Coordinates of C-alpha atoms in Angstrom, one line a residue:
Chain A
M124 CA -0.1 94.7 52.5
L125 CA 0.6 97.7 54.8
A126 CA 0.3 96.7 58.3
R127 CA -1.8 98.8 60.8
R128 CA 0.4 100.2 63.6
I129 CA 0.2 99.9 67.3
I130 CA 2.1 102.8 68.7
P131 CA 2.9 103.2 72.4
C132 CA 3.3 106.9 73.6
L133 CA 5.6 108.2 76.2
D134 CA 4.5 111.5 77.6
V135 CA 7.5 112.9 79.2
A136 CA 8.2 115.7 81.8
G137 CA 11.2 116.4 83.7
G138 CA 12.8 113.4 82.1
R139 CA 10.3 110.9 83.5
V140 CA 7.3 109.3 81.8
V141 CA 3.9 110.7 83.1
K142 CA 0.4 110.3 82.0
G143 CA -2.5 112.6 82.7
V144 CA -6.3 112.7 82.5
H145 CA -7.6 115.2 80.4
F146 CA -4.2 116.6 79.9
E147 CA -3.8 117.1 83.5
S148 CA -3.2 115.4 86.9
L149 CA 0.2 113.9 86.1
R150 CA 1.6 110.7 87.6
D151 CA 5.1 109.2 87.3
A152 CA 5.4 106.1 85.1
G153 CA 9.0 105.4 85.0
D154 CA 12.3 105.9 83.0
P155 CA 11.6 106.9 79.3
A156 CA 14.6 104.7 78.0
E157 CA 13.7 101.6 79.9
Q158 CA 10.1 101.9 78.8
A159 CA 11.2 102.5 75.2
A160 CA 13.3 99.4 75.4
R161 CA 10.5 97.4 76.7
Y162 CA 8.1 98.4 74.1
D163 CA 10.7 97.6 71.2
A164 CA 11.2 94.1 72.9
E165 CA 7.3 93.6 72.7
G166 CA 7.3 94.4 69.2
A167 CA 5.6 98.1 69.0
D168 CA 5.4 99.2 65.4
E169 CA 6.8 102.6 66.4
L170 CA 7.4 104.7 69.3
V171 CA 6.2 108.4 70.2
L172 CA 7.8 110.5 72.8
L173 CA 6.0 113.8 73.7
D174 CA 7.8 116.3 76.1
I175 CA 4.7 117.8 77.4
T176 CA 6.4 120.5 79.2
A177 CA 9.1 121.2 76.6
S178 CA 8.0 124.6 75.8
H179 CA 9.1 125.8 79.3
E180 CA 12.1 123.6 79.9
D181 CA 15.6 123.0 78.7
R182 CA 16.1 121.9 75.2
A183 CA 19.5 120.0 75.8
T184 CA 17.7 117.9 78.3
L185 CA 15.3 116.6 75.5
L186 CA 17.9 116.2 73.0
D187 CA 20.1 113.9 75.4
L188 CA 16.8 112.0 76.2
V189 CA 16.1 111.4 72.5
A190 CA 19.5 110.2 72.0
R191 CA 19.2 107.8 75.0
V192 CA 15.9 106.5 73.7
A193 CA 17.1 106.2 70.2
D194 CA 19.9 104.1 71.3
R195 CA 17.7 101.4 72.8
I196 CA 15.3 100.8 69.9
F197 CA 15.1 99.5 66.3
I198 CA 11.7 100.9 65.2
P199 CA 10.8 104.4 63.8
F200 CA 10.9 107.0 66.6
T201 CA 8.9 110.0 66.7
V202 CA 9.5 112.9 68.9
G203 CA 7.6 116.2 69.7
G204 CA 7.1 118.9 72.2
G205 CA 7.8 122.6 71.8
I206 CA 9.6 122.3 68.3
R207 CA 9.2 125.9 66.6
T208 CA 11.8 126.0 64.0
V209 CA 13.4 123.9 61.3
E210 CA 16.7 124.2 63.3
E211 CA 15.1 122.8 66.4
A212 CA 13.5 119.8 64.4
G213 CA 17.0 119.2 62.7
L214 CA 18.6 118.8 66.1
V215 CA 16.0 116.3 67.3
L216 CA 16.2 114.3 64.1
R217 CA 20.2 114.3 64.2
A218 CA 19.6 113.2 68.0
G219 CA 18.1 109.9 66.6
A220 CA 14.5 110.7 65.9
D221 CA 13.0 109.8 62.6
K222 CA 9.9 112.1 62.7
T223 CA 9.1 115.3 64.6
V224 CA 5.8 116.2 65.8
V225 CA 4.6 119.9 65.6
N226 CA 1.3 121.4 67.0
T227 CA 1.2 124.8 68.6
A228 CA 4.0 126.2 66.4
A229 CA 2.2 124.8 63.2
V230 CA -1.1 126.6 64.5
R231 CA 1.0 130.0 65.0
D232 CA 3.0 129.6 61.9
P233 CA 1.4 127.3 59.4
A234 CA 4.3 127.9 56.8
L235 CA 6.5 126.1 59.3
V236 CA 5.0 122.8 58.3
R237 CA 5.8 123.6 54.7
R238 CA 9.5 124.5 55.5
L239 CA 9.9 121.3 57.6
A240 CA 8.7 119.2 54.7
D241 CA 10.7 121.0 52.0
S242 CA 14.0 120.5 54.6
F243 CA 13.4 116.8 55.6
G244 CA 10.7 115.4 53.7
S245 CA 7.0 114.9 54.3
Q246 CA 7.6 111.5 56.1
C247 CA 9.4 113.5 58.9
V248 CA 6.4 115.7 59.7
V249 CA 3.8 114.6 62.0
A250 CA 1.2 117.2 62.7
A251 CA -0.5 116.8 66.0
V252 CA -4.1 118.1 66.3
D253 CA -5.7 118.3 69.9
V254 CA -9.4 118.7 69.3
R255 CA -12.4 119.0 71.7
R256 CA -16.1 119.3 71.1
P257 CA -17.3 122.8 72.2
A258 CA -19.5 122.9 75.4
D259 CA -22.4 124.1 73.4
C260 CA -22.6 120.8 71.5
G261 CA -22.0 122.5 68.2
A262 CA -21.0 119.8 65.3
A263 CA -17.4 120.8 65.1
W264 CA -14.4 119.9 66.7
Q265 CA -12.3 122.9 68.1
V266 CA -8.4 123.0 67.8
H267 CA -6.4 123.5 71.2
I268 CA -2.7 124.5 71.4
S269 CA -0.3 124.8 74.3
G270 CA -0.8 121.4 75.5
G271 CA -4.6 121.8 75.4
R272 CA -4.7 124.9 77.3
E273 CA -5.6 127.4 74.8
P274 CA -8.7 127.0 72.4
V275 CA -8.3 128.7 69.0
A276 CA -10.7 129.7 66.4
L277 CA -9.7 126.8 64.1
D278 CA -12.0 123.8 63.0
G279 CA -10.3 120.5 63.4
L280 CA -11.4 119.2 60.0
H281 CA -10.6 122.2 58.1
W282 CA -7.1 122.5 59.8
M283 CA -6.3 118.9 59.1
E284 CA -7.0 119.5 55.3
Q285 CA -4.7 122.4 55.4
L286 CA -1.9 120.5 57.1
E287 CA -2.1 118.0 54.4
S288 CA -1.8 120.6 51.7
L289 CA 1.0 122.1 53.6
G290 CA 3.0 118.9 53.3
A291 CA 2.4 117.0 56.7
G292 CA 3.0 113.5 56.2
E293 CA 0.6 112.1 59.0
I294 CA -1.8 113.5 61.6
L295 CA -1.8 112.5 65.2
L296 CA -5.3 113.2 66.2
T297 CA -6.2 113.6 70.0
S298 CA -9.6 113.7 71.2
M299 CA -9.1 115.8 74.5
D300 CA -12.8 114.8 75.3
R301 CA -11.6 111.1 75.5
D302 CA -7.9 111.6 76.5
G303 CA -7.1 109.7 79.7
T304 CA -10.5 108.4 80.1
Q305 CA -10.1 104.9 78.8
R306 CA -13.7 105.2 77.4
G307 CA -12.6 104.5 73.9
F308 CA -11.7 106.8 70.9
D309 CA -14.0 109.5 69.5
L310 CA -15.1 107.4 66.6
E311 CA -17.3 110.0 65.0
L312 CA -14.2 112.2 64.9
L313 CA -12.0 109.6 63.3
N314 CA -14.6 108.7 60.6
A315 CA -14.8 112.5 59.8
A316 CA -11.2 113.0 59.7
T317 CA -10.2 110.0 57.7
G318 CA -13.0 111.0 55.2
R319 CA -11.2 114.4 54.7
V320 CA -7.4 113.6 54.3
R321 CA -5.4 111.0 52.4
I322 CA -2.5 111.0 54.7
P323 CA -2.4 108.6 57.6
V324 CA -4.3 109.5 60.7
I325 CA -3.2 108.0 64.0
A326 CA -6.0 107.9 66.6
S327 CA -5.3 109.1 70.2
G328 CA -7.1 109.8 73.4
G329 CA -9.3 107.2 75.1
A330 CA -8.0 103.7 74.6
G331 CA -8.9 101.7 77.5
T332 CA -9.5 98.1 76.2
L333 CA -8.3 96.1 73.3
A334 CA -11.8 96.4 71.7
H335 CA -11.3 100.2 71.5
L336 CA -8.1 99.8 69.3
A337 CA -10.1 97.6 66.9
E338 CA -12.8 100.3 66.7
A339 CA -10.5 103.1 66.0
L340 CA -8.9 100.8 63.1
E341 CA -12.5 100.2 61.8
A342 CA -13.2 103.8 61.7
G343 CA -10.4 104.3 59.3
A344 CA -7.4 105.2 61.4
H345 CA -4.1 103.8 60.1
G346 CA -2.6 103.2 63.7
V347 CA -3.6 103.8 67.1
L348 CA -1.6 105.7 69.9
A349 CA -2.0 104.3 73.3
A350 CA -0.3 105.1 76.8
S351 CA -2.4 104.1 79.8
I352 CA -3.7 100.7 78.3
F353 CA 0.1 99.5 78.1
H354 CA 1.5 101.5 81.0
Y355 CA -1.1 100.6 83.7
H356 CA -3.6 98.0 82.5
G357 CA -1.7 94.8 82.0
C358 CA -2.4 94.7 78.5
S359 CA 0.7 93.7 76.2
L360 CA 1.6 94.6 72.9
P361 CA 1.5 91.0 71.7
E362 CA -2.1 90.5 73.1
A363 CA -3.1 93.6 71.1
R364 CA -1.6 92.4 67.9
S365 CA -3.3 89.0 68.2
F366 CA -6.6 90.4 69.1
L367 CA -6.5 92.7 66.1
R368 CA -5.4 89.9 63.8
Q369 CA -8.3 88.0 65.0
R370 CA -10.6 90.7 64.0
G371 CA -9.2 90.6 60.6
F372 CA -6.8 93.7 60.6
P373 CA -3.4 93.3 58.8
V374 CA -0.7 93.6 61.7
R375 CA 2.7 92.4 62.2
P376 CA 3.1 88.9 63.5
Chain B
M249 CA 35.4 94.1 58.4
T250 CA 32.1 95.6 57.4
V251 CA 32.3 99.3 56.5
V252 CA 29.3 101.6 56.7
V253 CA 29.7 104.5 54.1
D254 CA 29.5 107.9 55.8
Y255 CA 28.5 110.4 53.1
G256 CA 26.8 113.1 54.9
V257 CA 23.3 111.7 55.2
N258 CA 21.1 111.0 58.3
N259 CA 20.5 107.4 60.0
L260 CA 24.1 106.0 59.8
R261 CA 24.4 105.1 63.4
S262 CA 21.4 103.1 63.6
V263 CA 22.6 100.9 60.8
V264 CA 26.0 100.3 62.7
R265 CA 23.7 99.5 65.9
A266 CA 21.5 97.2 64.0
L267 CA 24.6 95.3 62.8
G268 CA 25.9 95.1 66.2
A269 CA 22.8 93.8 67.6
G270 CA 23.2 90.7 65.1
G271 CA 26.7 90.3 66.6
H272 CA 28.6 92.0 63.7
A273 CA 31.2 94.8 64.1
A274 CA 31.0 97.5 61.5
T275 CA 33.0 100.9 61.1
L276 CA 31.6 104.0 60.0
S277 CA 33.7 105.7 57.4
A278 CA 33.9 108.8 55.3
D279 CA 37.5 107.9 54.1
P280 CA 37.5 106.7 50.5
E281 CA 40.7 104.6 51.4
V282 CA 38.9 102.8 54.0
V283 CA 35.9 102.3 51.8
R284 CA 38.1 100.7 49.1
L285 CA 39.6 98.1 51.3
A286 CA 36.3 97.1 52.8
E287 CA 35.5 93.3 52.9
R288 CA 31.8 94.3 52.6
L289 CA 30.2 97.7 52.3
V290 CA 26.8 98.9 53.4
V291 CA 25.6 102.3 51.8
P292 CA 22.8 103.6 53.8
G293 CA 21.0 106.5 53.1
V294 CA 18.0 109.0 53.7
G295 CA 17.8 112.2 51.7
N296 CA 17.8 113.7 48.1
F297 CA 19.2 111.4 45.1
G298 CA 21.0 114.6 43.3
Q299 CA 22.5 115.9 46.4
A300 CA 23.8 112.6 47.7
R301 CA 25.1 111.7 44.2
R302 CA 27.1 114.9 44.2
N303 CA 28.5 114.2 47.6
L304 CA 29.7 110.9 46.6
A305 CA 31.4 112.2 43.5
T306 CA 33.3 115.2 45.4
S307 CA 34.3 113.1 48.5
G308 CA 35.9 110.4 46.2
L309 CA 33.5 107.9 47.6
A310 CA 31.8 107.0 44.3
D311 CA 35.1 105.7 42.8
A312 CA 35.9 103.7 46.0
I313 CA 32.4 102.2 45.9
R314 CA 32.9 101.3 42.4
A315 CA 36.2 99.7 43.2
V316 CA 34.7 97.4 45.9
A317 CA 32.1 96.4 43.4
A318 CA 34.6 95.7 40.6
A319 CA 36.6 93.7 43.1
G320 CA 33.5 91.5 43.6
R321 CA 33.1 92.1 47.1
P322 CA 29.5 92.1 48.6
I323 CA 27.8 95.7 48.9
L324 CA 24.5 96.3 50.2
G325 CA 22.4 99.6 49.6
I326 CA 19.7 100.7 51.8
C327 CA 16.9 103.0 50.6
L328 CA 18.6 106.0 49.0
G329 CA 21.9 104.2 49.1
M330 CA 20.3 101.4 46.9
Q331 CA 19.0 103.9 44.7
L332 CA 22.1 105.4 43.9
F333 CA 23.2 102.1 42.6
F334 CA 21.1 102.6 39.5
E335 CA 21.7 104.4 36.3
T336 CA 19.2 107.3 36.7
S337 CA 16.6 108.6 39.1
E338 CA 13.6 110.8 38.6
E339 CA 14.4 112.6 41.7
G340 CA 17.8 113.8 40.3
P341 CA 17.6 113.8 36.5
D342 CA 20.7 115.8 35.9
E343 CA 22.9 113.4 38.0
P344 CA 23.7 109.9 36.7
G345 CA 23.8 107.2 39.4
L346 CA 26.6 104.9 39.9
G347 CA 25.5 102.3 37.3
L348 CA 26.2 99.3 39.5
L349 CA 22.7 97.9 38.7
R350 CA 21.0 98.5 35.3
G351 CA 17.7 100.5 35.5
A352 CA 16.0 103.5 36.8
V353 CA 14.4 104.7 39.9
R354 CA 11.0 106.2 39.5
R355 CA 8.4 108.1 41.6
F356 CA 5.4 106.2 42.8
R357 CA 2.5 106.5 40.0
T358 CA -0.4 106.3 42.4
G359 CA -3.5 108.1 43.6
M360 CA -2.4 107.1 47.1
S361 CA -0.5 109.0 49.6
V362 CA 3.2 109.4 48.9
P363 CA 5.6 108.9 50.5
H364 CA 4.7 105.3 51.2
V365 CA 5.3 104.9 54.9
G366 CA 4.9 102.0 57.1
W367 CA 5.3 98.3 57.6
S368 CA 4.8 96.3 54.5
A369 CA 5.0 92.7 53.8
V370 CA 7.7 91.7 51.5
S371 CA 7.6 88.5 49.4
L372 CA 10.5 86.8 47.6
T373 CA 10.3 86.5 43.7
V374 CA 11.4 83.4 41.8
A375 CA 14.8 84.9 41.6
G376 CA 14.8 85.9 45.3
E377 CA 14.0 82.3 46.3
A378 CA 17.0 81.3 44.4
H379 CA 19.4 83.9 45.8
A380 CA 22.0 82.7 48.3
M381 CA 21.5 85.6 50.6
L382 CA 17.4 85.3 50.8
A383 CA 16.5 81.8 50.2
R384 CA 13.9 80.6 52.7
H385 CA 13.7 84.2 54.1
D386 CA 10.0 83.9 54.5
A387 CA 9.7 80.3 55.3
R388 CA 7.7 81.2 58.4
G389 CA 5.2 83.7 56.7
P390 CA 5.3 87.0 55.3
V391 CA 8.0 89.1 56.7
F392 CA 7.2 93.0 57.3
Y393 CA 9.9 95.7 56.9
Y394 CA 9.6 99.5 57.6
H395 CA 9.5 101.4 54.4
V396 CA 9.5 105.3 53.9
H397 CA 10.1 106.4 50.4
S398 CA 8.5 108.3 47.4
Y399 CA 10.7 106.6 44.8
H400 CA 11.2 102.9 44.1
P401 CA 13.6 100.9 41.7
V402 CA 13.0 99.6 38.4
P403 CA 15.6 97.4 37.3
A404 CA 16.1 96.8 33.8
A405 CA 16.4 93.0 34.1
G406 CA 13.4 91.1 35.6
D407 CA 15.6 88.8 37.5
A408 CA 17.1 91.6 39.3
V409 CA 14.1 91.9 41.2
L410 CA 14.3 89.7 44.3
A411 CA 11.5 90.7 46.4
T412 CA 8.3 92.8 46.1
A413 CA 5.9 94.7 48.3
E414 CA 2.6 96.2 47.6
Y415 CA 1.4 99.7 47.5
D416 CA -1.3 100.3 44.9
G417 CA 0.5 97.5 42.9
L418 CA 3.7 95.5 43.4
F419 CA 6.8 97.4 43.4
P420 CA 10.5 95.9 43.7
T421 CA 11.7 96.2 47.4
V422 CA 15.0 94.0 47.1
V423 CA 17.0 94.1 44.1
G424 CA 20.3 92.8 43.1
S425 CA 22.7 91.3 40.6
G426 CA 26.1 89.5 41.4
N427 CA 27.7 90.9 44.5
I428 CA 25.3 93.8 44.7
I429 CA 22.2 93.9 46.6
G430 CA 19.8 96.5 47.8
A431 CA 16.6 97.1 49.9
Q432 CA 14.1 99.9 49.7
F433 CA 13.1 99.3 53.2
H434 CA 15.1 100.2 56.4
P435 CA 16.4 97.1 58.0
E436 CA 17.8 99.2 60.8
K437 CA 14.2 100.2 61.9
S438 CA 12.7 96.8 61.1
Q439 CA 13.4 95.2 64.5
Q440 CA 14.4 91.6 64.7
A441 CA 13.5 91.1 60.8
G442 CA 16.0 93.9 60.0
I443 CA 18.5 92.5 62.2
D444 CA 18.2 89.3 60.5
F445 CA 18.3 90.7 57.3
L446 CA 21.7 92.5 58.0
S447 CA 23.0 89.2 59.5
R448 CA 22.3 87.5 56.0
F449 CA 24.1 90.1 54.3
V450 CA 27.2 89.6 56.6
G451 CA 26.9 85.9 56.0
W452 CA 26.7 86.1 52.4
R453 CA 29.3 85.0 50.0
P454 CA 28.3 86.0 46.4

């Protein structure tokens, strides 16, 4: 029995936890290592840290932060933000991460995903995919890169299939339409994605209530990523686990 | 003193930290003489079987680990570290394993996604229930451990399978015989369950 995962996410900028709405309007939510230790103590299944400004900032700061967080937790630790090469991914793994996230760099250089998988194993390679429904209400989801700032000519579902065949170990799928809104995950997107790839899909963007987490798992997500619901809304991880267990999902005690 | 064997693979520091969280001092060492004299050994590991086996041979650590095994002192292998205890692995068919446990390491034969990654419930077998280190391990319900692997052990002797987990069928996830024990999962990434597992190992007198 493989447990479904509840994964708190720390969006980090300038060494502090921040959280935006629609990828913008950042506000301060504390020290990453302290937050990480709290989530570990509450029984998080995994922790994701995304350095959302990493493309522009000092890499050494991120590596130091990764090491500080890794020192405080006993759960799998996934780190992303501005990773462009096998060497950079290697530094993040050596600093204490178990998996690395690639997004923009994978779109610009898809073979990077293959090189990462060959170097570290597929289990180390999480492909983040940020999508938005086009304004013209087309049926597809369009991929965006550079922290959501830049739309590219890629269909989200097709891109996820490509990522799987390139060797990605899992997909971290964010609906930009729902991100930070707390109106619930894009379930249509999750249904479509989990029907197209065999690797685990982690749902991100829109969690506002515990019922939203259950909906995402019902739609086929292997795990749910959530930030605001745990940072600001008084929902605890033990509450989330017991809620999901009552709904019949296999979760850790 | 518990010694954690450093043979050039990732993920070593977290094993020392998890032992420390249970109140147990441990030393990380790449020195065959330190390893040879260890009261008990932990052989961790993430990586490739063939490469790791060659590292153990050229560094002299393979002989040191065998010496601790022959002296009857307790040895715990984690993930790749455990797989190296077997005679062969499909991941490195040209390199024989250490042969501390009889049997082979095989790739998952499944249509499901490989590697198997995540928290899986682990259940003791009859042999596991009778094992001094593991008895009553799951007395309070199923225990979840974090797994991440494409290969799993297949011991030659059925009673060397001490616990199983399920991924498109049951696979052995704790194996052992005499003073040797190994886990396919990562106790150092399995929170309190893993810290408790490592503490059981430190308290084990085979």
